[in-house]
């Protein structure tokens, strides 16, 4: 590789890291405990996912863009990105490096964009999205893509790799369900989405919290089998999710609706230090 291309690779991946730092303090904190090369690939993947989120979550709409056309074009670009060694967009360039290096499954990318497309159909819709399908595409496949990154430099037997997949999917599903509760007001009032009932009852909230706890239990079983290069970082993410779940469990639906439940910064730091 030439000096010019290596320099551009580094710059593109720094841009991806800036995206993760700007949008998610919890995720950024967790990645600091990943091995450097794993951290880079996770940042490259997250930056691509974050931009897709921006297309469907209001940013593109605020810019008076046709969100459906932009999302469809972005999906095609991302699916084709690994086939080209240079991209003028640094985030796409960084993602392509990781997609090639970690052999990311394009079917998982397609499932992700299908869920993003469902978000675009939400405002004014007469029915809610199919939650199982949506959660699979929006969150579970992200867990599977992360697993591909975690195992990219290891010689894990295929049987063990398959054994870890339920845990990866469960951790992604737990995070998505947590966000359904945390973002209840924004989703229903601002974005017009109906992942959960607009009149969520305390019993329904308790049922969802129990599902999250069950998902986290499945994820814990897989955690201990991850490589050293990723185990601590995933442990931090899991512990933060547990802390969020506990706070959601204690809060009433009215409290959840009135404010976004968060884990204080000092508690996140303690979780990271323990890991």
PDB file of C-alpha atoms in Angstrom:
ATOM      1  CA  UNK A   1       0.000   0.000   0.000  1.00  0.00           C
ATOM      2  CA  UNK A   2       1.298   3.438  -0.903  1.00  0.00           C
ATOM      3  CA  UNK A   3       1.943   6.173   1.620  1.00  0.00           C
ATOM      4  CA  UNK A   4      -0.896   8.229   0.123  1.00  0.00           C
ATOM      5  CA  UNK A   5      -3.506   5.492   0.522  1.00  0.00           C
ATOM      6  CA  UNK A   6      -2.334   4.606   4.028  1.00  0.00           C
ATOM      7  CA  UNK A   7      -2.621   8.240   5.077  1.00  0.00           C
ATOM      8  CA  UNK A   8      -6.137   8.504   3.651  1.00  0.00           C
ATOM      9  CA  UNK A   9      -7.156   5.240   5.371  1.00  0.00           C
ATOM     10  CA  UNK A  10      -6.003   6.684   8.690  1.00  0.00           C
ATOM     11  CA  UNK A  11      -7.802   9.987   8.129  1.00  0.00           C
ATOM     12  CA  UNK A  12     -11.044   8.237   7.138  1.00  0.00           C
ATOM     13  CA  UNK A  13     -10.983   6.028  10.199  1.00  0.00           C
ATOM     14  CA  UNK A  14     -10.330   9.017  12.450  1.00  0.00           C
ATOM     15  CA  UNK A  15     -13.433  10.638  10.935  1.00  0.00           C
ATOM     16  CA  UNK A  16     -15.464   7.535  11.791  1.00  0.00           C
ATOM     17  CA  UNK A  17     -14.161   7.638  15.366  1.00  0.00           C
ATOM     18  CA  UNK A  18     -15.287  11.263  15.622  1.00  0.00           C
ATOM     19  CA  UNK A  19     -18.830  10.232  14.678  1.00  0.00           C
ATOM     20  CA  UNK A  20     -18.994   7.707  17.505  1.00  0.00           C
ATOM     21  CA  UNK A  21     -17.555  10.227  19.981  1.00  0.00           C
ATOM     22  CA  UNK A  22     -20.102  12.872  18.956  1.00  0.00           C
ATOM     23  CA  UNK A  23     -23.228  10.736  19.101  1.00  0.00           C
ATOM     24  CA  UNK A  24     -22.852   8.135  21.852  1.00  0.00           C
ATOM     25  CA  UNK A  25     -20.870   8.652  25.045  1.00  0.00           C
ATOM     26  CA  UNK A  26     -21.760   5.193  26.389  1.00  0.00           C
ATOM     27  CA  UNK A  27     -20.743   3.400  23.211  1.00  0.00           C
ATOM     28  CA  UNK A  28     -17.602   5.499  22.916  1.00  0.00           C
ATOM     29  CA  UNK A  29     -16.659   4.613  26.497  1.00  0.00           C
ATOM     30  CA  UNK A  30     -17.170   0.900  25.896  1.00  0.00           C
ATOM     31  CA  UNK A  31     -15.004   0.925  22.781  1.00  0.00           C
ATOM     32  CA  UNK A  32     -12.060   2.337  24.730  1.00  0.00           C
ATOM     33  CA  UNK A  33     -11.632  -1.086  26.349  1.00  0.00           C
ATOM     34  CA  UNK A  34     -11.499  -2.889  23.014  1.00  0.00           C
ATOM     35  CA  UNK A  35      -8.168  -3.749  21.440  1.00  0.00           C
ATOM     36  CA  UNK A  36      -7.127  -0.838  19.171  1.00  0.00           C
ATOM     37  CA  UNK A  37      -7.730  -2.645  15.866  1.00  0.00           C
ATOM     38  CA  UNK A  38     -11.120  -3.925  17.066  1.00  0.00           C
ATOM     39  CA  UNK A  39     -12.040  -0.426  18.270  1.00  0.00           C
ATOM     40  CA  UNK A  40     -11.251   0.971  14.836  1.00  0.00           C
ATOM     41  CA  UNK A  41     -13.455  -1.546  13.032  1.00  0.00           C
ATOM     42  CA  UNK A  42     -16.345  -1.044  15.466  1.00  0.00           C
ATOM     43  CA  UNK A  43     -16.091   2.729  14.956  1.00  0.00           C
ATOM     44  CA  UNK A  44     -16.074   2.273  11.178  1.00  0.00           C
ATOM     45  CA  UNK A  45     -19.245   0.163  11.359  1.00  0.00           C
ATOM     46  CA  UNK A  46     -20.982   2.443  13.860  1.00  0.00           C
ATOM     47  CA  UNK A  47     -20.315   5.567  11.777  1.00  0.00           C
ATOM     48  CA  UNK A  48     -22.061   4.016   8.771  1.00  0.00           C
ATOM     49  CA  UNK A  49     -25.015   2.937  10.927  1.00  0.00           C
ATOM     50  CA  UNK A  50     -25.225   6.380  12.533  1.00  0.00           C
ATOM     51  CA  UNK A  51     -25.471   8.120   9.185  1.00  0.00           C
ATOM     52  CA  UNK A  52     -28.300   5.791   8.136  1.00  0.00           C
ATOM     53  CA  UNK A  53     -30.039   6.708  11.393  1.00  0.00           C
ATOM     54  CA  UNK A  54     -29.641  10.393  10.578  1.00  0.00           C
ATOM     55  CA  UNK A  55     -31.360   9.846   7.242  1.00  0.00           C
ATOM     56  CA  UNK A  56     -34.474   8.397   8.889  1.00  0.00           C
ATOM     57  CA  UNK A  57     -34.500  10.232  12.222  1.00  0.00           C
ATOM     58  CA  UNK A  58     -35.111  13.763  11.013  1.00  0.00           C
ATOM     59  CA  UNK A  59     -31.791  15.253   9.938  1.00  0.00           C
ATOM     60  CA  UNK A  60     -32.288  14.632   6.219  1.00  0.00           C
ATOM     61  CA  UNK A  61     -35.923  15.734   6.496  1.00  0.00           C
ATOM     62  CA  UNK A  62     -34.846  18.981   8.161  1.00  0.00           C
ATOM     63  CA  UNK A  63     -32.562  19.554   5.181  1.00  0.00           C
ATOM     64  CA  UNK A  64     -35.626  19.217   2.901  1.00  0.00           C
ATOM     65  CA  UNK A  65     -34.317  16.038   1.300  1.00  0.00           C
ATOM     66  CA  UNK A  66     -36.194  13.048  -0.109  1.00  0.00           C
ATOM     67  CA  UNK A  67     -35.312  10.620   2.677  1.00  0.00           C
ATOM     68  CA  UNK A  68     -36.438   7.499   0.827  1.00  0.00           C
ATOM     69  CA  UNK A  69     -34.277   8.261  -2.201  1.00  0.00           C
ATOM     70  CA  UNK A  70     -31.284   9.118  -0.025  1.00  0.00           C
ATOM     71  CA  UNK A  71     -31.630   5.936   2.035  1.00  0.00           C
ATOM     72  CA  UNK A  72     -31.974   3.734  -1.048  1.00  0.00           C
ATOM     73  CA  UNK A  73     -28.933   5.346  -2.653  1.00  0.00           C
ATOM     74  CA  UNK A  74     -26.945   5.037   0.565  1.00  0.00           C
ATOM     75  CA  UNK A  75     -27.804   1.335   0.857  1.00  0.00           C
ATOM     76  CA  UNK A  76     -26.592   0.641  -2.685  1.00  0.00           C
ATOM     77  CA  UNK A  77     -23.405   2.574  -1.999  1.00  0.00           C
ATOM     78  CA  UNK A  78     -22.729   0.682   1.233  1.00  0.00           C
ATOM     79  CA  UNK A  79     -23.392  -2.722  -0.339  1.00  0.00           C
ATOM     80  CA  UNK A  80     -20.979  -1.920  -3.177  1.00  0.00           C
ATOM     81  CA  UNK A  81     -18.410  -0.133  -0.999  1.00  0.00           C
ATOM     82  CA  UNK A  82     -16.161  -3.151  -0.247  1.00  0.00           C
ATOM     83  CA  UNK A  83     -15.562  -3.628  -3.987  1.00  0.00           C
ATOM     84  CA  UNK A  84     -13.815  -0.265  -4.340  1.00  0.00           C
ATOM     85  CA  UNK A  85     -10.554   0.643  -2.644  1.00  0.00           C
ATOM     86  CA  UNK A  86     -11.087   4.413  -2.631  1.00  0.00           C
ATOM     87  CA  UNK A  87     -14.153   6.478  -1.721  1.00  0.00           C
ATOM     88  CA  UNK A  88     -14.430  10.257  -1.652  1.00  0.00           C
ATOM     89  CA  UNK A  89     -16.699   9.963   1.417  1.00  0.00           C
ATOM     90  CA  UNK A  90     -14.372   9.137   4.357  1.00  0.00           C
ATOM     91  CA  UNK A  91     -17.062   7.305   6.340  1.00  0.00           C
ATOM     92  CA  UNK A  92     -17.898   5.028   3.424  1.00  0.00           C
ATOM     93  CA  UNK A  93     -14.171   4.552   2.837  1.00  0.00           C
ATOM     94  CA  UNK A  94     -13.649   3.554   6.483  1.00  0.00           C
ATOM     95  CA  UNK A  95     -16.642   1.206   6.449  1.00  0.00           C
ATOM     96  CA  UNK A  96     -15.343  -0.487   3.287  1.00  0.00           C
ATOM     97  CA  UNK A  97     -12.010  -1.184   4.988  1.00  0.00           C
ATOM     98  CA  UNK A  98     -13.793  -2.982   7.829  1.00  0.00           C
ATOM     99  CA  UNK A  99     -16.246  -4.799   5.541  1.00  0.00           C
ATOM    100  CA  UNK A 100     -13.329  -6.295   3.611  1.00  0.00           C
ATOM    101  CA  UNK A 101     -11.133  -6.961   6.604  1.00  0.00           C
ATOM    102  CA  UNK A 102     -13.872  -8.651   8.664  1.00  0.00           C
ATOM    103  CA  UNK A 103     -15.872 -10.187   5.813  1.00  0.00           C
ATOM    104  CA  UNK A 104     -19.122  -8.536   6.897  1.00  0.00           C
ATOM    105  CA  UNK A 105     -22.230 -10.320   5.665  1.00  0.00           C
ATOM    106  CA  UNK A 106     -24.110  -8.214   3.074  1.00  0.00           C
ATOM    107  CA  UNK A 107     -27.385  -9.939   4.028  1.00  0.00           C
ATOM    108  CA  UNK A 108     -27.060  -8.410   7.490  1.00  0.00           C
ATOM    109  CA  UNK A 109     -26.537  -5.001   5.902  1.00  0.00           C
ATOM    110  CA  UNK A 110     -29.671  -5.476   3.780  1.00  0.00           C
ATOM    111  CA  UNK A 111     -31.701  -6.442   6.872  1.00  0.00           C
ATOM    112  CA  UNK A 112     -30.482  -3.313   8.640  1.00  0.00           C
ATOM    113  CA  UNK A 113     -31.553  -1.043   5.794  1.00  0.00           C
ATOM    114  CA  UNK A 114     -34.937  -2.776   5.588  1.00  0.00           C
ATOM    115  CA  UNK A 115     -35.596  -1.755   9.183  1.00  0.00           C
ATOM    116  CA  UNK A 116     -34.419   1.767   8.474  1.00  0.00           C
ATOM    117  CA  UNK A 117     -36.845   1.842   5.551  1.00  0.00           C
ATOM    118  CA  UNK A 118     -39.663   0.797   7.884  1.00  0.00           C
ATOM    119  CA  UNK A 119     -38.923   3.879   9.987  1.00  0.00           C
ATOM    120  CA  UNK A 120     -39.551   6.077   6.968  1.00  0.00           C
ATOM    121  CA  UNK A 121     -43.035   4.567   6.590  1.00  0.00           C
ATOM    122  CA  UNK A 122     -43.998   5.269  10.196  1.00  0.00           C
ATOM    123  CA  UNK A 123     -45.371   8.837  10.149  1.00  0.00           C
ATOM    124  CA  UNK A 124     -49.090   8.684   9.429  1.00  0.00           C
ATOM    125  CA  UNK A 125     -49.055   4.894   9.122  1.00  0.00           C
ATOM    126  CA  UNK A 126     -52.220   3.026  10.057  1.00  0.00           C
ATOM    127  CA  UNK A 127     -50.343   0.141  11.642  1.00  0.00           C
ATOM    128  CA  UNK A 128     -47.170  -0.442  13.609  1.00  0.00           C
ATOM    129  CA  UNK A 129     -44.089  -2.165  12.197  1.00  0.00           C
ATOM    130  CA  UNK A 130     -43.609  -5.879  12.813  1.00  0.00           C
ATOM    131  CA  UNK A 131     -41.466  -5.574  15.915  1.00  0.00           C
ATOM    132  CA  UNK A 132     -39.628  -8.892  15.637  1.00  0.00           C
ATOM    133  CA  UNK A 133     -38.577  -8.151  12.058  1.00  0.00           C
ATOM    134  CA  UNK A 134     -37.714  -4.566  12.919  1.00  0.00           C
ATOM    135  CA  UNK A 135     -35.616  -5.505  15.958  1.00  0.00           C
ATOM    136  CA  UNK A 136     -33.764  -8.142  13.962  1.00  0.00           C
ATOM    137  CA  UNK A 137     -32.765  -5.645  11.277  1.00  0.00           C
ATOM    138  CA  UNK A 138     -32.189  -2.605  13.445  1.00  0.00           C
ATOM    139  CA  UNK A 139     -30.305  -4.266  16.297  1.00  0.00           C
ATOM    140  CA  UNK A 140     -29.741  -8.020  16.174  1.00  0.00           C
ATOM    141  CA  UNK A 141     -27.814  -7.945  12.907  1.00  0.00           C
ATOM    142  CA  UNK A 142     -25.653  -5.149  14.330  1.00  0.00           C
ATOM    143  CA  UNK A 143     -24.756  -7.555  17.124  1.00  0.00           C
ATOM    144  CA  UNK A 144     -23.885 -10.181  14.515  1.00  0.00           C
ATOM    145  CA  UNK A 145     -21.768  -7.706  12.543  1.00  0.00           C
ATOM    146  CA  UNK A 146     -19.944  -6.751  15.741  1.00  0.00           C
ATOM    147  CA  UNK A 147     -19.346 -10.451  16.418  1.00  0.00           C
ATOM    148  CA  UNK A 148     -17.758 -10.795  12.968  1.00  0.00           C
ATOM    149  CA  UNK A 149     -15.421  -7.966  13.931  1.00  0.00           C
ATOM    150  CA  UNK A 150     -14.621  -9.457  17.343  1.00  0.00           C
ATOM    151  CA  UNK A 151     -13.703 -12.789  15.779  1.00  0.00           C
ATOM    152  CA  UNK A 152     -11.965 -11.409  12.699  1.00  0.00           C
ATOM    153  CA  UNK A 153      -8.464 -12.049  13.992  1.00  0.00           C
ATOM    154  CA  UNK A 154      -9.162 -15.387  15.684  1.00  0.00           C
ATOM    155  CA  UNK A 155      -9.469 -18.965  14.535  1.00  0.00           C
ATOM    156  CA  UNK A 156     -12.709 -19.751  16.313  1.00  0.00           C
ATOM    157  CA  UNK A 157     -14.265 -23.072  15.210  1.00  0.00           C
ATOM    158  CA  UNK A 158     -17.462 -22.540  13.245  1.00  0.00           C
ATOM    159  CA  UNK A 159     -19.463 -24.382  15.918  1.00  0.00           C
ATOM    160  CA  UNK A 160     -18.298 -21.989  18.631  1.00  0.00           C
ATOM    161  CA  UNK A 161     -18.923 -19.001  16.387  1.00  0.00           C
ATOM    162  CA  UNK A 162     -22.518 -20.179  15.897  1.00  0.00           C
ATOM    163  CA  UNK A 163     -22.818 -20.695  19.657  1.00  0.00           C
ATOM    164  CA  UNK A 164     -21.969 -17.027  20.224  1.00  0.00           C
ATOM    165  CA  UNK A 165     -24.518 -15.704  17.741  1.00  0.00           C
ATOM    166  CA  UNK A 166     -27.590 -15.902  20.041  1.00  0.00           C
ATOM    167  CA  UNK A 167     -25.739 -13.804  22.617  1.00  0.00           C
ATOM    168  CA  UNK A 168     -24.780 -11.213  20.013  1.00  0.00           C
ATOM    169  CA  UNK A 169     -28.361 -10.986  18.799  1.00  0.00           C
ATOM    170  CA  UNK A 170     -29.714 -10.831  22.349  1.00  0.00           C
ATOM    171  CA  UNK A 171     -27.445  -7.931  23.326  1.00  0.00           C
ATOM    172  CA  UNK A 172     -28.546  -5.996  20.265  1.00  0.00           C
ATOM    173  CA  UNK A 173     -32.207  -6.748  20.961  1.00  0.00           C
ATOM    174  CA  UNK A 174     -31.857  -5.645  24.585  1.00  0.00           C
ATOM    175  CA  UNK A 175     -30.366  -2.317  23.521  1.00  0.00           C
ATOM    176  CA  UNK A 176     -33.161  -1.729  21.015  1.00  0.00           C
ATOM    177  CA  UNK A 177     -35.894  -2.493  23.558  1.00  0.00           C
ATOM    178  CA  UNK A 178     -34.217  -0.207  26.085  1.00  0.00           C
ATOM    179  CA  UNK A 179     -34.311   2.573  23.502  1.00  0.00           C
ATOM    180  CA  UNK A 180     -37.986   1.880  22.770  1.00  0.00           C
ATOM    181  CA  UNK A 181     -38.687   2.808  26.388  1.00  0.00           C
ATOM    182  CA  UNK A 182     -36.150   5.630  26.683  1.00  0.00           C
ATOM    183  CA  UNK A 183     -37.350   7.273  23.452  1.00  0.00           C
ATOM    184  CA  UNK A 184     -41.071   6.684  24.020  1.00  0.00           C
ATOM    185  CA  UNK A 185     -42.024  10.361  23.946  1.00  0.00           C
ATOM    186  CA  UNK A 186     -39.851  11.301  20.959  1.00  0.00           C
ATOM    187  CA  UNK A 187     -40.926   8.269  18.916  1.00  0.00           C
ATOM    188  CA  UNK A 188     -44.643   8.796  19.450  1.00  0.00           C
ATOM    189  CA  UNK A 189     -44.902  12.585  19.555  1.00  0.00           C
ATOM    190  CA  UNK A 190     -42.094  13.825  17.304  1.00  0.00           C
ATOM    191  CA  UNK A 191     -41.452  10.983  14.864  1.00  0.00           C
ATOM    192  CA  UNK A 192     -44.943   9.484  14.797  1.00  0.00           C
ATOM    193  CA  UNK A 193     -43.735   5.930  15.360  1.00  0.00           C
ATOM    194  CA  UNK A 194     -45.615   3.174  17.124  1.00  0.00           C
ATOM    195  CA  UNK A 195     -43.089   0.614  18.286  1.00  0.00           C
ATOM    196  CA  UNK A 196     -44.960   0.472  21.591  1.00  0.00           C
ATOM    197  CA  UNK A 197     -48.526   1.322  22.475  1.00  0.00           C
ATOM    198  CA  UNK A 198     -49.218   5.050  22.626  1.00  0.00           C
ATOM    199  CA  UNK A 199     -51.017   4.278  25.881  1.00  0.00           C
ATOM    200  CA  UNK A 200     -48.369   2.004  27.365  1.00  0.00           C
ATOM    201  CA  UNK A 201     -49.541   0.436  30.631  1.00  0.00           C
ATOM    202  CA  UNK A 202     -47.372  -0.307  33.649  1.00  0.00           C
ATOM    203  CA  UNK A 203     -47.924  -4.028  33.026  1.00  0.00           C
ATOM    204  CA  UNK A 204     -46.750  -3.702  29.411  1.00  0.00           C
ATOM    205  CA  UNK A 205     -43.703  -1.789  30.554  1.00  0.00           C
ATOM    206  CA  UNK A 206     -42.914  -4.477  33.133  1.00  0.00           C
ATOM    207  CA  UNK A 207     -43.242  -7.189  30.485  1.00  0.00           C
ATOM    208  CA  UNK A 208     -40.800  -5.388  28.203  1.00  0.00           C
ATOM    209  CA  UNK A 209     -38.326  -4.908  31.051  1.00  0.00           C
ATOM    210  CA  UNK A 210     -38.536  -8.650  31.789  1.00  0.00           C
ATOM    211  CA  UNK A 211     -37.753  -9.342  28.105  1.00  0.00           C
ATOM    212  CA  UNK A 212     -34.734  -7.050  28.295  1.00  0.00           C
ATOM    213  CA  UNK A 213     -33.475  -8.813  31.419  1.00  0.00           C
ATOM    214  CA  UNK A 214     -33.861 -12.177  29.692  1.00  0.00           C
ATOM    215  CA  UNK A 215     -31.942 -10.906  26.656  1.00  0.00           C
ATOM    216  CA  UNK A 216     -29.115  -9.662  28.868  1.00  0.00           C
ATOM    217  CA  UNK A 217     -28.924 -13.045  30.581  1.00  0.00           C
ATOM    218  CA  UNK A 218     -28.431 -14.739  27.199  1.00  0.00           C
ATOM    219  CA  UNK A 219     -25.772 -12.170  26.291  1.00  0.00           C
ATOM    220  CA  UNK A 220     -23.876 -12.795  29.531  1.00  0.00           C
ATOM    221  CA  UNK A 221     -23.499 -16.478  28.701  1.00  0.00           C
ATOM    222  CA  UNK A 222     -21.770 -15.580  25.445  1.00  0.00           C
ATOM    223  CA  UNK A 223     -19.629 -12.816  26.963  1.00  0.00           C
ATOM    224  CA  UNK A 224     -17.202 -15.152  28.734  1.00  0.00           C
ATOM    225  CA  UNK A 225     -16.375 -16.909  25.454  1.00  0.00           C
ATOM    226  CA  UNK A 226     -15.384 -13.785  23.541  1.00  0.00           C
ATOM    227  CA  UNK A 227     -11.694 -13.125  22.754  1.00  0.00           C
ATOM    228  CA  UNK A 228      -9.693 -11.029  25.211  1.00  0.00           C
ATOM    229  CA  UNK A 229      -9.532  -8.274  22.584  1.00  0.00           C
ATOM    230  CA  UNK A 230     -13.271  -7.576  22.891  1.00  0.00           C
ATOM    231  CA  UNK A 231     -14.525  -9.068  26.171  1.00  0.00           C
ATOM    232  CA  UNK A 232     -13.950  -6.052  28.434  1.00  0.00           C
ATOM    233  CA  UNK A 233     -15.538  -3.580  26.059  1.00  0.00           C
ATOM    234  CA  UNK A 234     -18.629  -5.737  25.613  1.00  0.00           C
ATOM    235  CA  UNK A 235     -18.793  -6.216  29.395  1.00  0.00           C
ATOM    236  CA  UNK A 236     -18.970  -2.430  29.869  1.00  0.00           C
ATOM    237  CA  UNK A 237     -21.786  -2.117  27.317  1.00  0.00           C
ATOM    238  CA  UNK A 238     -23.678  -4.948  28.986  1.00  0.00           C
ATOM    239  CA  UNK A 239     -23.290  -3.422  32.452  1.00  0.00           C
ATOM    240  CA  UNK A 240     -24.470  -0.024  31.218  1.00  0.00           C
ATOM    241  CA  UNK A 241     -27.524  -1.723  29.693  1.00  0.00           C
ATOM    242  CA  UNK A 242     -28.176  -3.448  33.015  1.00  0.00           C
ATOM    243  CA  UNK A 243     -27.990  -0.127  34.842  1.00  0.00           C
ATOM    244  CA  UNK A 244     -30.395   1.450  32.351  1.00  0.00           C
ATOM    245  CA  UNK A 245     -32.779  -1.490  32.702  1.00  0.00           C
ATOM    246  CA  UNK A 246     -32.787  -1.155  36.488  1.00  0.00           C
ATOM    247  CA  UNK A 247     -33.653   2.540  36.206  1.00  0.00           C
ATOM    248  CA  UNK A 248     -36.408   1.826  33.692  1.00  0.00           C
ATOM    249  CA  UNK A 249     -37.773  -0.864  36.000  1.00  0.00           C
ATOM    250  CA  UNK A 250     -37.989   1.625  38.865  1.00  0.00           C
ATOM    251  CA  UNK A 251     -39.549   4.411  36.778  1.00  0.00           C
ATOM    252  CA  UNK A 252     -43.247   4.704  36.039  1.00  0.00           C
ATOM    253  CA  UNK A 253     -44.517   5.014  32.469  1.00  0.00           C
ATOM    254  CA  UNK A 254     -45.315   8.658  33.166  1.00  0.00           C
ATOM    255  CA  UNK A 255     -41.723   9.288  34.307  1.00  0.00           C
ATOM    256  CA  UNK A 256     -40.331   7.491  31.252  1.00  0.00           C
ATOM    257  CA  UNK A 257     -42.555   9.598  29.024  1.00  0.00           C
ATOM    258  CA  UNK A 258     -41.513  12.860  30.651  1.00  0.00           C
ATOM    259  CA  UNK A 259     -37.726  12.402  30.583  1.00  0.00           C
ATOM    260  CA  UNK A 260     -35.108  10.232  28.907  1.00  0.00           C
ATOM    261  CA  UNK A 261     -33.746   7.788  31.468  1.00  0.00           C
ATOM    262  CA  UNK A 262     -29.957   7.937  31.656  1.00  0.00           C
ATOM    263  CA  UNK A 263     -27.065   6.447  33.590  1.00  0.00           C
ATOM    264  CA  UNK A 264     -25.024   9.271  35.194  1.00  0.00           C
ATOM    265  CA  UNK A 265     -21.530   9.806  33.822  1.00  0.00           C
ATOM    266  CA  UNK A 266     -19.876   8.923  37.150  1.00  0.00           C
ATOM    267  CA  UNK A 267     -21.657   5.571  37.201  1.00  0.00           C
ATOM    268  CA  UNK A 268     -20.496   4.795  33.658  1.00  0.00           C
ATOM    269  CA  UNK A 269     -16.917   5.564  34.679  1.00  0.00           C
ATOM    270  CA  UNK A 270     -17.219   3.223  37.677  1.00  0.00           C
ATOM    271  CA  UNK A 271     -18.560   0.487  35.428  1.00  0.00           C
ATOM    272  CA  UNK A 272     -15.590   0.954  33.067  1.00  0.00           C
ATOM    273  CA  UNK A 273     -13.100   0.912  35.953  1.00  0.00           C
ATOM    274  CA  UNK A 274     -14.563  -2.320  37.308  1.00  0.00           C
ATOM    275  CA  UNK A 275     -14.238  -3.898  33.882  1.00  0.00           C
TER     276      UNK A 275
END
